[in-house]
Coordinates of C-alpha atoms and ligand atoms in Angstrom, one line a residue:
X27 CA -2.4 6.1 -28.9
X28 CA -3.0 2.5 -29.9
X29 CA -4.5 0.9 -26.8
X30 CA -3.8 -2.6 -28.1
X31 CA -0.1 -1.9 -27.3
X32 CA 0.4 -1.5 -23.6
X33 CA 1.9 1.9 -23.0
X34 CA 5.4 2.6 -21.6
X35 CA 6.1 5.8 -19.8
X36 CA 8.9 8.3 -20.7
X37 CA 11.3 6.2 -18.7
X38 CA 10.3 2.9 -20.5
X39 CA 8.2 1.6 -17.6
X40 CA 5.1 -0.5 -18.2
X41 CA 1.9 -0.1 -16.2
X42 CA 1.7 -3.4 -14.3
X43 CA 0.2 -2.8 -10.9
X44 CA -2.7 -0.7 -9.7
X45 CA -3.5 0.4 -6.2
X46 CA -7.1 1.3 -6.0
X47 CA -8.5 3.1 -3.0
X48 CA -12.1 2.1 -2.3
X49 CA -12.6 4.7 0.4
X50 CA -10.8 7.6 1.9
X51 CA -12.2 7.3 5.4
X52 CA -10.3 5.4 8.1
X53 CA -11.1 4.2 11.6
X54 CA -7.4 4.9 12.7
X55 CA -5.4 8.0 12.9
X56 CA -1.9 6.8 12.4
X57 CA 0.4 9.8 13.0
X58 CA 2.5 9.0 9.9
X59 CA -0.5 9.0 7.6
X60 CA -3.6 10.7 9.0
X61 CA -2.7 12.7 12.2
X62 CA -5.7 13.2 14.4
X63 CA -4.9 16.9 15.0
X64 CA -5.0 17.5 11.2
X65 CA -7.7 15.2 9.8
X66 CA -11.2 15.7 11.1
X67 CA -13.1 12.7 12.6
X68 CA -15.7 12.5 9.8
X69 CA -13.1 12.8 7.0
X70 CA -14.0 10.9 3.8
X71 CA -17.5 9.8 4.9
X72 CA -19.3 11.3 1.9
X73 CA -20.2 8.1 0.0
X74 CA -21.4 10.0 -3.0
X75 CA -17.9 11.0 -3.9
X76 CA -16.7 7.4 -4.3
X77 CA -16.6 5.5 -7.6
X78 CA -19.5 3.1 -7.7
X79 CA -18.9 -0.7 -8.2
X80 CA -19.9 -0.3 -11.8
X81 CA -17.4 2.4 -12.3
X82 CA -14.7 0.4 -10.6
X83 CA -15.5 -2.6 -12.7
X84 CA -15.1 -0.6 -15.9
X85 CA -11.9 1.1 -14.6
X86 CA -10.3 -2.2 -13.7
X87 CA -11.2 -3.8 -17.1
X88 CA -9.6 -0.7 -18.9
X89 CA -6.4 -1.0 -16.8
X90 CA -6.1 -4.7 -17.6
X91 CA -6.2 -3.8 -21.3
X92 CA -3.3 -1.4 -20.6
X93 CA -1.2 -4.2 -19.2
X94 CA -2.2 -4.1 -15.5
X95 CA -2.1 -7.6 -14.0
X96 CA -1.9 -7.0 -10.2
X97 CA -4.6 -5.1 -8.3
X98 CA -4.4 -4.1 -4.7
X99 CA -7.5 -2.7 -2.9
X100 CA -6.7 -0.2 -0.3
X101 CA -7.9 3.0 1.4
X102 CA -8.2 4.8 3.9
X103 CA -9.4 1.6 5.5
X104 CA -10.9 -0.6 2.7
X105 CA -12.9 -2.8 5.1
X106 CA -15.0 0.3 5.9
X107 CA -16.3 0.2 2.3
X108 CA -19.8 -1.4 2.4
X109 CA -20.3 -4.7 0.5
X110 CA -16.6 -5.0 -0.3
X111 CA -16.8 -8.8 -0.8
X112 CA -19.4 -8.1 -3.6
X113 CA -16.9 -5.9 -5.3
X114 CA -14.1 -8.5 -4.9
X115 CA -16.5 -11.1 -6.5
X116 CA -17.0 -8.9 -9.5
X117 CA -13.3 -8.1 -10.0
X118 CA -12.1 -11.7 -9.4
X119 CA -13.7 -12.8 -12.7
X120 CA -12.2 -10.1 -14.9
X121 CA -10.1 -11.9 -17.6
X122 CA -6.4 -11.1 -17.6
X123 CA -6.3 -9.9 -14.0
X124 CA -3.8 -12.3 -12.3
X125 CA -3.9 -11.2 -8.8
X126 CA -6.1 -9.2 -6.4
X127 CA -4.8 -8.3 -3.0
X128 CA -6.0 -6.1 -0.1
X129 CA -4.1 -3.9 2.5
X130 CA -5.9 -3.4 5.8
X131 CA -5.3 -2.2 9.3
X132 CA -7.0 -5.5 10.4
X133 CA -9.5 -4.0 12.9
X134 CA -12.5 -5.3 11.0
X135 CA -10.8 -8.4 9.5
X136 CA -12.1 -11.0 11.8
X137 CA -15.7 -10.4 10.7
X138 CA -15.0 -10.1 7.0
X139 CA -12.1 -12.6 6.3
X140 CA -14.4 -15.5 5.3
X141 CA -16.6 -13.5 3.1
X142 CA -13.6 -12.0 1.3
X143 CA -12.1 -15.4 0.8
X144 CA -15.4 -16.8 -0.5
X145 CA -15.5 -13.9 -2.9
X146 CA -12.2 -14.9 -4.5
X147 CA -9.6 -12.7 -2.6
X148 CA -6.4 -14.7 -2.0
X149 CA -3.9 -12.2 -0.6
X150 CA -4.1 -9.9 2.4
X151 CA -1.5 -7.5 3.8
X152 CA -2.1 -6.5 7.4
X153 CA -0.5 -3.3 8.7
X154 CA 0.8 -3.9 12.3
X155 CA 3.4 -1.6 13.7
X156 CA 3.7 -3.0 17.2
X157 CA 2.8 -5.9 19.5
X158 CA 3.0 -3.9 22.6
X159 CA -0.7 -2.8 23.3
X160 CA 0.2 0.7 24.4
X161 CA 2.6 1.4 21.6
X162 CA 0.1 0.0 19.1
X163 CA -2.8 2.1 20.5
X164 CA -0.7 5.2 20.4
X165 CA 0.4 4.6 16.8
X166 CA -3.2 4.1 15.7
X167 CA -4.2 7.5 17.2
X168 CA -5.8 5.6 20.2
X169 CA -8.3 4.0 17.9
X170 CA -7.0 0.5 17.5
X171 CA -6.4 -2.6 19.8
X172 CA -3.6 -4.9 18.9
X173 CA -5.5 -8.0 20.2
X174 CA -8.3 -7.3 17.7
X175 CA -5.8 -7.1 14.8
X176 CA -4.1 -10.3 15.9
X177 CA -7.6 -12.0 16.1
X178 CA -8.2 -10.7 12.5
X179 CA -5.0 -12.4 11.4
X180 CA -6.0 -15.7 13.0
X181 CA -9.5 -15.4 11.4
X182 CA -7.9 -14.8 8.0
X183 CA -5.8 -17.9 8.4
X184 CA -8.9 -19.9 9.4
X185 CA -10.7 -18.6 6.4
X186 CA -8.0 -19.9 4.1
X187 CA -5.5 -17.1 3.7
X188 CA -2.4 -19.2 4.2
X189 CA 0.4 -16.6 4.0
X190 CA -0.2 -13.1 5.0
X191 CA 2.1 -10.1 4.7
X192 CA 2.5 -8.1 7.9
X193 CA 3.7 -4.5 7.2
X194 CA 5.3 -2.4 9.9
X195 CA 6.4 1.2 9.5
X196 CA 9.3 1.8 11.8
X197 CA 9.9 5.2 13.4
X198 CA 12.9 6.0 15.5
X199 CA 12.0 6.5 19.2
X200 CA 8.5 5.2 18.7
X201 CA 8.4 1.5 17.7
X202 CA 12.0 0.5 17.0
X203 CA 12.0 -1.8 19.9
X204 CA 9.0 -3.7 18.4
X205 CA 11.1 -5.0 15.4
X206 CA 12.5 -8.1 17.1
X207 CA 9.3 -9.0 18.8
X208 CA 7.4 -8.8 15.5
X209 CA 9.9 -11.0 13.8
X210 CA 9.8 -13.5 16.6
X211 CA 6.1 -13.6 16.7
X212 CA 5.7 -14.4 13.0
X213 CA 8.8 -16.4 12.2
X214 CA 7.8 -20.0 11.4
X215 CA 4.1 -19.1 10.9
X216 CA 4.3 -18.8 7.1
X217 CA 3.4 -15.1 7.4
X218 CA 6.0 -12.6 6.1
X219 CA 6.8 -9.5 8.1
X220 CA 8.0 -6.5 6.0
X221 CA 9.6 -3.4 7.5
X222 CA 8.8 -0.2 5.7
X223 CA 10.9 2.9 5.9
X224 CA 8.9 5.9 7.2
X225 CA 8.3 8.0 4.1
X226 CA 7.8 11.7 3.5
X227 CA 4.4 11.1 1.9
X228 CA 1.9 13.9 2.1
X229 CA 2.3 17.3 3.8
X230 CA 0.9 16.5 7.3
X231 CA 3.1 13.9 9.0
X232 CA 6.0 16.1 10.0
X233 CA 8.4 13.7 8.3
X234 CA 12.1 14.1 9.3
X235 CA 14.9 12.0 7.9
X236 CA 16.2 11.3 11.4
X237 CA 12.9 9.6 12.4
X238 CA 13.4 7.1 9.6
X239 CA 15.3 3.9 10.5
X240 CA 17.1 2.7 7.4
X241 CA 16.4 -0.9 6.4
X242 CA 20.0 -1.8 6.6
X243 CA 20.1 -1.1 10.3
X244 CA 17.0 -3.2 10.9
X245 CA 18.4 -6.0 8.8
X246 CA 21.7 -6.1 10.7
X247 CA 19.8 -6.1 14.0
X248 CA 17.6 -9.0 12.9
X249 CA 20.5 -10.9 11.4
X250 CA 22.5 -10.7 14.6
X251 CA 19.7 -12.7 16.3
X252 CA 18.5 -14.9 13.4
X253 CA 21.1 -15.1 10.6
X254 CA 19.7 -14.2 7.2
X255 CA 20.6 -14.7 3.5
X256 CA 19.3 -12.7 0.6
X257 CA 16.5 -14.2 -1.6
X258 CA 15.8 -13.5 -5.2
X259 CA 13.0 -11.1 -6.0
X260 CA 9.8 -12.9 -6.9
X261 CA 9.3 -10.7 -9.9
X262 CA 10.8 -7.6 -11.6
X263 CA 9.6 -4.5 -9.8
X264 CA 9.0 -6.2 -6.5
X265 CA 9.4 -3.4 -4.0
X266 CA 10.5 -5.4 -1.0
X267 CA 14.0 -6.9 -0.6
X268 CA 13.6 -10.4 0.7
X269 CA 15.8 -12.3 3.2
X270 CA 15.4 -15.9 4.3
X271 CA 16.2 -17.1 7.8
X272 CA 19.2 -19.5 7.7
X273 CA 17.4 -21.8 10.1
X274 CA 14.4 -22.2 7.7
X275 CA 12.1 -20.0 9.8
X276 CA 10.7 -18.3 6.7
X277 CA 11.5 -14.9 5.4
X278 CA 11.4 -11.2 6.2
X279 CA 11.2 -8.2 3.8
X280 CA 12.3 -4.6 3.7
X281 CA 10.8 -1.7 1.7
X282 CA 13.5 0.9 1.5
X283 CA 12.1 3.6 -0.7
X284 CA 14.0 6.4 1.2
X285 CA 17.4 4.8 1.5
X286 CA 17.3 2.8 -1.7
X287 CA 14.9 4.3 -4.2
X288 CA 13.5 1.9 -6.8
X289 CA 11.8 4.4 -9.3
X290 CA 13.5 2.7 -12.3
X291 CA 11.3 -0.4 -11.7
X292 CA 8.2 1.4 -10.6
X293 CA 5.3 0.0 -12.6
X294 CA 2.5 1.2 -10.3
X295 CA -0.4 3.5 -10.8
X296 CA -2.7 4.6 -8.1
X297 CA -6.4 5.7 -8.2
X298 CA -8.1 7.5 -5.4
X299 CA -11.6 6.6 -4.2
X300 CA -13.0 9.5 -6.2
X301 CA -11.4 8.3 -9.4
X302 CA -8.2 10.4 -9.7
X303 CA -5.1 8.8 -11.2
X304 CA -1.8 9.4 -9.5
X305 CA 1.3 8.2 -11.3
X306 CA 3.5 8.5 -8.3
X307 CA 3.1 8.2 -4.5
X308 CA 4.5 11.7 -4.2
X309 CA 2.5 13.3 -7.0
X310 CA 0.8 16.6 -6.2
X311 CA -2.3 16.4 -8.4
X312 CA -4.3 13.5 -9.7
X313 CA -5.9 13.3 -13.1
X314 CA -9.7 13.0 -13.0
X315 CA -10.8 9.7 -14.6
X316 CA -14.4 9.8 -13.6
X317 CA -15.6 12.2 -16.3
X318 CA -13.9 9.9 -18.9
X319 CA -15.3 6.8 -17.3
X320 CA -18.7 8.1 -18.2
X321 CA -17.8 7.7 -21.8
X322 CA -17.0 4.0 -21.3
X323 CA -14.1 1.6 -21.3
X324 CA -12.6 2.4 -24.7
X325 CA -12.4 6.1 -23.9
X326 CA -10.8 5.4 -20.6
X327 CA -8.2 3.1 -22.1
X328 CA -7.2 5.8 -24.6
X329 CA -7.1 8.5 -21.9
X330 CA -5.0 6.5 -19.4
X331 CA -2.6 5.3 -22.2
X332 CA -1.8 9.0 -22.9
X333 CA -1.4 9.9 -19.3
X334 CA 0.9 6.9 -18.7
X335 CA 3.0 7.7 -21.8
X336 CA 3.6 11.2 -20.4
X337 CA 4.7 9.9 -17.0
X338 CA 8.2 10.8 -15.9
X339 CA 8.0 10.5 -12.1
X340 CA 11.0 9.5 -10.1
X341 CA 10.5 11.4 -6.8
X342 CA 12.5 9.1 -4.6
X343 CA 15.5 9.5 -6.8
X344 CA 15.2 13.2 -6.6
X345 CA 14.3 13.5 -2.9
X346 CA 15.7 16.7 -1.4
X347 CA 16.6 18.2 -4.7
X348 CA 15.3 21.7 -5.7
X349 CA 13.2 20.1 -8.4
X350 CA 10.9 18.4 -5.9
X351 CA 11.7 19.9 -2.5
X352 CA 8.8 22.4 -2.2
X353 CA 6.3 20.5 -4.2
X354 CA 2.9 19.6 -2.7
X355 CA 2.4 15.9 -2.1
X356 CA -0.8 13.9 -2.1
X357 CA -1.8 12.5 1.3
X358 CA -1.2 8.7 1.7
X359 CA -4.7 8.1 3.0
X360 CA -6.1 9.2 -0.4
X361 CA -4.1 6.8 -2.5
X362 CA -3.5 4.0 -0.1
X363 CA 0.3 3.4 -0.1
Ligands
LIG12 N1 -5.6 1.5 6.1 C1 -4.9 0.4 5.5 C2 -3.7 0.0 6.3 O1 -3.2 0.8 7.1 O2 -3.2 -1.0 6.0 C3 -4.6 0.7 4.0 C4 -4.1 2.0 3.6 S1 -2.6 2.6 4.4 C5 -2.4 4.2 3.7 C6 -1.4 1.6 3.4 C7 -0.1 1.4 4.0 O3 0.6 2.7 4.0 C8 0.0 1.0 5.5 O4 0.7 -0.2 5.5 C9 0.7 2.1 6.2 O5 1.5 1.6 7.2 C10 1.5 2.7 5.1 N2 1.9 4.1 5.4 C11 1.1 5.1 5.6 N3 1.8 6.2 5.9 C12 3.1 5.9 5.7 C13 4.4 6.6 5.8 N4 4.4 7.9 6.1 N5 5.5 5.9 5.5 C14 5.5 4.6 5.2 N6 4.3 3.9 5.1 C15 3.2 4.5 5.4
LIG13 FE1 -5.7 4.6 8.3 FE2 -4.0 3.0 7.1 FE3 -3.5 5.6 7.2 FE4 -3.3 4.2 9.4 S1 -2.0 3.9 7.6 S2 -4.4 6.2 9.2 S3 -4.9 2.7 9.1 S4 -5.2 4.7 6.1
LIG14 FE1 7.3 5.1 -8.0 FE2 7.1 7.6 -7.4 FE3 7.9 5.8 -5.5 FE4 9.6 6.5 -7.5 S1 8.8 7.8 -5.9 S2 9.1 4.4 -6.8 S3 8.1 6.8 -9.2 S4 5.9 6.0 -6.6

């Protein structure tokens, strides 16, 4: 495989985005991701399993040579990774990498936002499923406080992150009534709330289709209160459908991978904290990159190019079909969304 030519997979899709998990531990136990009754308290705390900053640096440089331009740091909870700003500082200077973003539950954001901004991070997504303190606490597995997350959002703004994305996963009967309050709270602030359909990731969240609220239902509900118009995607492969408020109050987004699969435009690879490549959010097994990393950047470029060229994933388009129905699926907290 000629690594100078960015690879395309079997469905013609380039490798444009990378989600890199920097840690698989988390300080929350959200039921849709890491249910407390199934994931032990000390899960993911063995630091020796994680890629080192040197390994991550080499890995990201190799992915840039394969065409990757957008990197998102995730987890588990990425702000639990020690010296994260130092990692960001190293990655921010890699030539060819256009964009570094971070997804966090926000609990530790207030104390780290400034250091992350100083290190060169410019985009943060905060997951926030509810404004009601009890609903929020319940959804975090009784580990999180909504006030702390909101303080983290304010601190991020003060540190220079002008426009945050706020992600909310909506589950029927749990936080559906939080949708309008979330929109109301962030309309007109410059932040963009995005509603994510509850997905059947992993094998432990007891996913049922009837617990998922389709984006179209939420969009109609929001539009009845604040009229909306569709906006153009910012770029090809953008996963969220964007809508603007007619009154100029900003925008809102919907990620609808259950009701409206977008596999045809899926340009995203995922790497777990221990260095396994997953070519789909719903993949069963990852391919170990760590042993190849030991042979350096060129070896990794050649190896990943081959793996990407063999990729044929399109789980969401096949959801429910015999081909994928009984397949094992990697847990979300290992690959970070
Ligand atoms: N801990 C960080 C956080 O929560 O933002 C980063 C990792 S978390 C796995 C990344 C995103 O995945 C979060 O926005 C979370 O809401 C989302 N997520 C987890 N499980 C999900 C599910 N079953 N369906 C839809 N989104 C999910
Ligand atoms: Fe932790 Fe994020 Fe998963 Fe919640 S969604 S359990 S915060 S990794
Ligand atoms: Fe991409 Fe897999 Fe999701 Fe399809 S199901 S959009 S291939 S991650």
